[in-house]
Coordinates of C-alpha atoms and ligand atoms in Angstrom, one line a residue:
M1 CA 0.3 -19.5 -10.9
T2 CA 0.4 -16.9 -13.6
V3 CA 1.7 -16.8 -17.1
P4 CA 4.9 -14.8 -17.2
G5 CA 4.3 -11.2 -18.2
E6 CA 0.5 -11.5 -18.3
L7 CA -1.3 -8.5 -16.8
T8 CA -4.7 -8.5 -15.1
F9 CA -6.3 -5.1 -14.8
A10 CA -10.0 -6.0 -14.5
A11 CA -10.6 -7.8 -11.3
P12 CA -12.6 -11.1 -11.5
R13 CA -16.3 -10.5 -10.8
R14 CA -17.1 -11.6 -7.3
A15 CA -19.8 -11.0 -4.7
R16 CA -19.3 -7.5 -3.3
P17 CA -18.3 -7.1 0.3
P18 CA -21.2 -5.8 2.5
R19 CA -21.6 -2.0 2.4
H20 CA -20.0 -0.3 5.4
L21 CA -19.9 3.2 6.8
A22 CA -16.3 3.5 5.6
D23 CA -17.3 3.0 2.0
L24 CA -19.3 6.3 2.2
D25 CA -18.4 9.9 2.4
P26 CA -20.3 11.9 5.1
G27 CA -23.1 12.9 2.8
Q28 CA -23.6 9.4 1.6
R29 CA -23.6 8.2 5.2
R30 CA -26.4 10.6 6.1
A31 CA -28.4 9.5 3.0
A32 CA -27.9 5.8 3.9
V33 CA -29.2 6.4 7.4
A34 CA -32.2 8.3 6.0
E35 CA -32.9 5.5 3.7
L36 CA -33.2 3.2 6.7
G37 CA -35.8 5.6 8.0
E38 CA -33.7 7.1 10.7
R39 CA -32.6 10.7 11.4
P40 CA -29.5 11.6 9.3
F41 CA -27.5 12.8 12.4
R42 CA -27.2 9.2 13.5
A43 CA -24.7 8.9 10.7
G44 CA -22.4 11.3 12.6
Q45 CA -22.8 9.3 15.8
L46 CA -21.9 6.1 14.1
S47 CA -18.9 7.7 12.5
V48 CA -17.6 9.0 15.8
H49 CA -18.0 5.4 17.2
Y50 CA -16.2 3.9 14.4
F51 CA -13.5 6.4 13.4
D52 CA -12.8 8.0 16.7
H53 CA -13.7 5.3 19.3
L54 CA -12.6 2.5 16.9
S55 CA -15.7 0.6 17.8
D56 CA -18.1 -1.4 15.7
D57 CA -19.9 -2.9 18.6
P58 CA -23.4 -1.6 18.6
G59 CA -23.8 -2.3 22.3
S60 CA -21.2 0.4 23.1
M61 CA -23.1 3.2 21.3
T62 CA -24.9 4.5 24.3
D63 CA -25.9 7.7 22.7
V64 CA -28.0 5.8 20.1
P65 CA -31.3 4.5 21.4
A66 CA -31.0 0.8 22.2
A67 CA -33.7 -0.2 19.8
L68 CA -31.7 1.3 16.9
R69 CA -28.2 0.2 17.7
E70 CA -28.4 -3.4 16.4
R71 CA -30.1 -2.4 13.2
L72 CA -27.8 0.5 12.4
G73 CA -24.8 -1.7 13.3
A74 CA -25.9 -4.5 11.1
E75 CA -26.6 -2.2 8.2
L76 CA -23.6 0.0 8.4
L77 CA -21.0 -1.6 10.5
P78 CA -20.9 -5.2 9.3
T79 CA -17.8 -7.3 10.2
L80 CA -15.4 -7.1 7.3
L81 CA -12.1 -8.5 8.6
T82 CA -11.6 -11.6 10.8
P83 CA -8.1 -12.1 12.1
V84 CA -6.7 -15.5 11.3
R85 CA -3.3 -15.1 12.7
H86 CA -0.7 -12.6 14.0
L87 CA 3.0 -13.1 13.4
E88 CA 5.5 -10.9 15.2
A89 CA 9.1 -9.8 14.7
D90 CA 11.5 -7.2 16.0
A91 CA 10.6 -8.2 19.6
G92 CA 6.9 -7.4 19.0
R93 CA 7.5 -4.0 17.2
T94 CA 6.4 -5.5 13.9
R95 CA 3.2 -7.5 13.6
K96 CA 1.8 -9.0 10.5
T97 CA -1.9 -10.0 10.5
L98 CA -3.6 -12.4 8.2
W99 CA -7.2 -11.4 7.7
R100 CA -10.1 -13.4 6.3
L101 CA -12.6 -11.4 4.3
F102 CA -16.3 -12.0 4.1
D103 CA -16.0 -14.4 1.1
G104 CA -13.0 -16.3 2.4
A105 CA -10.4 -14.3 0.5
T106 CA -7.3 -13.6 2.6
V107 CA -5.1 -10.5 2.8
E108 CA -2.3 -9.3 5.1
S109 CA -1.4 -6.0 6.8
V110 CA 1.8 -5.2 8.6
L111 CA 2.1 -2.8 11.6
M112 CA 5.6 -1.4 12.3
R113 CA 6.7 0.7 15.2
Y114 CA 9.6 3.0 14.6
P115 CA 11.0 5.7 16.9
G116 CA 8.5 8.5 16.8
R117 CA 6.1 6.9 14.3
V118 CA 4.0 3.9 13.6
T119 CA 3.5 2.8 10.0
L120 CA 0.8 0.5 8.8
C121 CA 1.2 -1.2 5.5
V122 CA -2.3 -2.1 4.1
S123 CA -3.4 -4.3 1.3
S124 CA -5.7 -2.9 -1.5
Q125 CA -6.4 -6.1 -3.4
A126 CA -6.6 -9.8 -2.6
G127 CA -3.7 -10.9 -4.7
C128 CA -2.4 -8.7 -7.5
G129 CA -2.6 -8.7 -11.3
M130 CA 0.7 -7.0 -12.1
N131 CA 2.7 -10.2 -12.1
C132 CA 6.1 -8.9 -11.1
P133 CA 8.2 -12.1 -11.1
F134 CA 10.2 -11.2 -7.9
C135 CA 7.1 -10.5 -5.8
A136 CA 5.2 -13.2 -4.0
T137 CA 1.9 -11.3 -4.2
G138 CA 2.3 -11.0 -8.0
Q139 CA 2.9 -14.7 -8.4
A140 CA -0.4 -15.5 -6.8
G141 CA -2.6 -13.6 -9.3
L142 CA -5.5 -11.4 -8.6
T143 CA -8.4 -12.7 -6.6
R144 CA -10.5 -9.5 -6.3
N145 CA -10.5 -5.9 -5.5
M146 CA -11.0 -4.8 -1.9
S147 CA -13.7 -2.3 -1.0
A148 CA -12.8 1.1 0.5
A149 CA -14.1 -0.1 3.9
E150 CA -12.0 -3.3 3.8
I151 CA -9.0 -1.1 3.3
V152 CA -10.0 1.4 6.0
D153 CA -10.9 -1.3 8.4
Q154 CA -7.2 -2.5 8.4
V155 CA -6.3 0.9 9.6
V156 CA -8.9 0.9 12.3
A157 CA -7.9 -2.6 13.4
G158 CA -4.3 -1.5 13.6
A159 CA -5.2 1.5 15.7
R160 CA -7.1 -0.8 18.0
M161 CA -4.0 -3.0 18.4
L162 CA -1.9 0.0 19.3
R163 CA -4.4 1.4 21.7
A164 CA -4.6 -2.0 23.4
G165 CA -0.9 -2.0 23.9
E166 CA -0.4 -5.0 21.7
I167 CA 2.6 -3.5 19.8
A168 CA 5.8 -3.5 21.8
G169 CA 7.9 -0.4 22.3
G170 CA 5.2 2.2 22.7
S171 CA 5.2 5.0 25.2
G172 CA 3.5 8.4 25.5
D173 CA 1.6 9.5 22.5
H174 CA 2.9 7.1 19.9
Q175 CA -0.1 5.0 20.3
R176 CA -1.7 6.0 17.0
V177 CA -1.1 4.9 13.4
S178 CA 0.9 7.9 12.1
N179 CA 1.6 6.7 8.6
V180 CA -0.4 4.5 6.2
V181 CA 1.3 3.1 3.1
F182 CA -0.5 1.3 0.4
M183 CA 2.3 -1.1 0.0
G184 CA 0.8 -4.4 1.0
M185 CA -0.9 -6.8 -1.4
G186 CA -2.2 -5.4 -4.6
E187 CA -1.7 -2.6 -7.0
P188 CA -3.6 0.4 -5.5
L189 CA -4.0 2.3 -8.7
A190 CA -5.6 -0.7 -10.4
N191 CA -8.3 -0.5 -7.7
Y192 CA -8.6 3.3 -8.1
R193 CA -12.0 4.1 -6.8
A194 CA -11.9 2.1 -3.6
V195 CA -8.3 3.2 -2.9
L196 CA -9.3 6.8 -3.4
G197 CA -12.3 6.4 -1.0
A198 CA -10.0 4.8 1.6
V199 CA -7.4 7.6 1.1
R200 CA -10.1 10.2 1.7
R201 CA -11.1 8.5 4.9
I202 CA -7.6 8.3 6.4
T203 CA -4.7 10.7 6.5
D204 CA -1.0 10.6 5.4
P205 CA -1.3 7.9 2.9
L206 CA 1.4 6.7 0.6
P207 CA 0.3 4.7 -2.3
S208 CA 2.9 2.8 -4.2
T209 CA 2.5 1.9 -7.9
V210 CA 4.1 -0.3 -10.5
G211 CA 3.5 2.7 -12.9
L212 CA -0.1 3.0 -14.1
V213 CA 0.5 6.2 -16.0
P214 CA -3.2 7.3 -16.6
A215 CA -4.1 6.6 -13.0
M216 CA -1.0 8.5 -11.8
D217 CA -2.2 11.5 -13.7
R218 CA -5.7 11.1 -12.4
L219 CA -4.4 11.0 -8.9
V220 CA -2.7 14.4 -9.5
G221 CA -6.1 15.9 -10.0
E222 CA -7.7 14.7 -6.8
G223 CA -6.1 17.4 -4.6
L224 CA -5.0 15.0 -1.9
S225 CA -2.0 15.2 0.4
V226 CA -0.5 11.9 -0.8
T227 CA 3.0 10.9 -1.5
L228 CA 3.5 8.7 -4.5
A229 CA 6.0 5.8 -4.6
L230 CA 6.9 4.4 -8.0
S231 CA 8.3 0.9 -8.1
L232 CA 10.8 1.3 -10.9
H233 CA 13.4 -1.5 -10.4
A234 CA 15.2 -0.8 -13.7
P235 CA 16.0 2.4 -15.6
D236 CA 15.9 0.7 -19.0
D237 CA 12.9 -0.8 -20.8
E238 CA 14.6 -4.0 -21.8
L239 CA 15.0 -5.1 -18.2
R240 CA 11.9 -3.3 -16.8
D241 CA 9.7 -5.1 -19.3
E242 CA 10.7 -8.3 -17.6
L243 CA 10.8 -7.2 -13.9
V244 CA 7.6 -5.0 -14.0
P245 CA 5.5 -6.4 -16.8
V246 CA 3.2 -3.3 -16.9
N247 CA 6.2 -1.6 -18.5
T248 CA 5.1 -3.2 -21.7
R249 CA 2.2 -0.7 -21.5
W250 CA 3.9 2.4 -20.1
K251 CA 7.6 2.7 -20.7
V252 CA 10.3 4.0 -18.3
A253 CA 10.3 7.4 -19.9
E254 CA 6.5 7.8 -19.7
V255 CA 6.3 6.6 -16.1
L256 CA 9.1 9.0 -15.0
D257 CA 7.5 11.9 -16.8
A258 CA 4.2 11.0 -15.0
A259 CA 6.1 10.9 -11.7
R260 CA 7.6 14.3 -12.4
R261 CA 4.1 15.7 -13.2
Y262 CA 2.9 14.3 -9.9
F263 CA 5.7 16.2 -8.1
E264 CA 5.0 19.4 -10.0
A265 CA 1.3 19.3 -9.2
T266 CA 1.6 18.3 -5.5
G267 CA 5.0 19.6 -4.5
R268 CA 5.6 16.2 -2.9
R269 CA 8.9 14.4 -3.5
V270 CA 8.2 11.1 -5.3
S271 CA 9.9 7.9 -4.0
I272 CA 11.5 5.6 -6.5
E273 CA 11.5 2.0 -5.2
Y274 CA 14.3 -0.1 -6.5
A275 CA 14.7 -3.7 -5.3
L276 CA 18.3 -4.6 -5.7
I277 CA 18.6 -8.0 -7.3
R278 CA 22.0 -9.6 -7.6
D279 CA 23.5 -9.4 -11.1
V280 CA 20.1 -8.5 -12.5
N281 CA 19.6 -4.8 -12.0
D282 CA 22.4 -3.8 -9.6
Q283 CA 25.1 -2.8 -12.1
R284 CA 26.9 0.5 -11.7
W285 CA 25.9 1.6 -15.2
R286 CA 22.2 1.1 -14.2
A287 CA 22.8 3.4 -11.2
D288 CA 24.3 6.0 -13.5
L289 CA 21.5 5.7 -16.0
L290 CA 18.9 6.0 -13.3
G291 CA 20.7 9.1 -11.9
T292 CA 20.9 10.6 -15.4
E293 CA 17.2 9.9 -16.2
L294 CA 16.0 11.4 -12.9
N295 CA 18.2 14.5 -13.3
R296 CA 17.1 15.0 -16.9
R297 CA 13.7 15.8 -15.4
G298 CA 14.9 18.2 -12.8
R299 CA 16.6 18.3 -9.4
G300 CA 15.1 17.9 -5.9
W301 CA 11.9 16.2 -7.0
V302 CA 12.7 12.6 -6.2
H303 CA 14.2 10.3 -3.7
V304 CA 15.5 6.8 -4.4
N305 CA 14.8 3.9 -2.0
P306 CA 16.9 0.8 -2.9
I307 CA 15.4 -2.3 -1.2
P308 CA 17.6 -5.3 -0.7
L309 CA 15.6 -8.1 -2.4
N310 CA 13.5 -10.1 0.0
P311 CA 13.3 -13.8 -0.7
T312 CA 10.1 -15.2 -2.2
P313 CA 9.1 -18.8 -2.8
G314 CA 10.4 -20.3 -6.0
S315 CA 12.3 -17.2 -7.0
K316 CA 15.7 -17.7 -8.6
W317 CA 16.9 -14.3 -7.5
T318 CA 18.7 -13.0 -4.4
A319 CA 19.7 -9.7 -2.9
S320 CA 22.8 -7.9 -4.1
D321 CA 26.1 -8.2 -2.5
P322 CA 26.4 -5.5 0.2
R323 CA 29.4 -4.0 -1.5
V324 CA 27.5 -3.8 -4.8
E325 CA 24.6 -2.2 -2.9
R326 CA 27.0 0.4 -1.5
T327 CA 28.4 1.2 -4.9
F328 CA 24.9 1.6 -6.3
V329 CA 23.9 4.0 -3.6
E330 CA 27.2 6.0 -3.9
R331 CA 26.7 6.3 -7.7
L332 CA 23.2 7.7 -7.2
R333 CA 24.4 10.1 -4.6
A334 CA 27.3 11.2 -6.9
H335 CA 24.5 12.3 -9.3
G336 CA 23.1 14.3 -6.5
V337 CA 20.0 12.1 -6.0
P338 CA 19.0 11.6 -2.4
T339 CA 19.1 7.9 -1.7
T340 CA 18.4 5.8 1.3
V341 CA 18.3 2.0 1.6
R342 CA 14.9 1.0 2.8
D343 CA 14.9 -0.8 6.1
T344 CA 12.5 -3.6 5.3
R345 CA 10.9 -5.0 8.4
G346 CA 9.6 -8.5 9.1
R347 CA 11.5 -10.6 6.7
E348 CA 11.5 -13.5 9.1
I349 CA 7.7 -13.5 9.2
D350 CA 7.4 -13.1 5.4
G351 CA 6.1 -9.6 6.2
A352 CA 8.6 -7.5 4.2
C353 CA 8.2 -5.9 0.8
G354 CA 7.1 -8.3 -1.8
Q355 CA 6.6 -11.2 0.6
L356 CA 2.9 -10.9 1.4
A357 CA 1.1 -13.9 0.0
A358 CA -1.6 -14.6 2.6
V359 CA -0.9 -18.2 2.7
T360 CA -3.2 -19.7 5.3
A361 CA -1.7 -23.2 5.7
Ligands
SAH1 N1 1.8 -2.8 -6.4 C1 2.4 -1.7 -5.7 C2 2.2 -1.8 -4.2 C3 3.1 -2.9 -3.6 S1 4.3 -2.1 -2.7 C4 3.8 -1.6 -6.2 O1 4.4 -2.5 -6.7 O2 4.4 -0.5 -6.1 C5 5.5 -3.3 -2.4 C6 6.9 -2.9 -2.8 O3 7.8 -4.0 -2.6 C7 7.0 -2.5 -4.3 O4 7.9 -1.4 -4.4 C8 7.5 -3.8 -4.9 O5 8.1 -3.5 -6.1 C9 8.5 -4.2 -3.8 N2 8.9 -5.6 -3.8 C10 8.2 -6.6 -4.4 N3 8.8 -7.8 -4.2 C11 9.9 -7.5 -3.5 C12 11.0 -8.3 -3.1 N4 11.0 -9.6 -3.3 N5 12.0 -7.7 -2.4 C13 12.0 -6.4 -2.2 N6 11.0 -5.6 -2.6 C14 10.0 -6.1 -3.3

């Protein structure tokens, strides 16, 4: 359990996960193979096996000489994730997987099939140091940062499940992961380097942040096609200080300015996440204040996603009354702010927003 409001930015020092192909960019992969005394083009072969064929089984790499397969596999394709358990909802269209990492730490990822797309929600840290009191992950504290490859391997594993027909509702060409969102366990911008490496190795990512302003500005400069989601949850500092403790570092005005800069630099509409908590942040005046604060920074640059609060263990809070939710949405729309209530999947398997805790028992 964590002390209320306490933030943990620096991850506890732990043994590092084994190095994996997916930690490295193509040049580094070639160098790594060369260091092992092999021809650099083998790196490309391994990459095709892993990223395209979704295989980390050395035995299947028939274009690599048999004598080399085991060694290159052991050096560059170590097992990073071991499935502990799958839980399914929505008649098999949603699947949450609990993974055990090399050191026994546990994380979860959630695969969700929608009409025309498949979204994978990945974890970027084991636990989280941001301590938001309504989020199950935040209440567990931070165990450690994940490596880039541990993040990427969740995507590869999800792609394998789809290809194997394990996720219900698929037909035709919707057998690939079309969207990756960094909205599982952890604060992606607090594990910047590994997340950026993972982002570079996969496409269409969507990191979501509690509002680490310097890292948001840094992300602007990376030249990626990445949509940013900002977990705001309150338009005023008094309440946001409590709901999102990192607000004591970077205030609402600063984080909204940073979000606006992100839009200006990338042309990508920023998503504002807003969990609606009964009688806490769901007042009409807060909807109006949010609308005003967003419009003050321009039009057409932002989109609001209210999320009905999902239950978490020990929390005193519940979701807003549906009528209150409707009024909140209507107020924002009256300000001209595009607003859609987030469909949060997998509540019954503790797989929805804020519910990931990787409890193994
Ligand atoms: N640390 C990042 C990534 C996690 S994304 C971030 O907070 O943005 C998970 C999303 O679910 C965030 O928008 C988070 O604020 C939201 N969330 C957390 N707990 C929730 C709950 N109990 N109900 C609904 N949404 C919640």
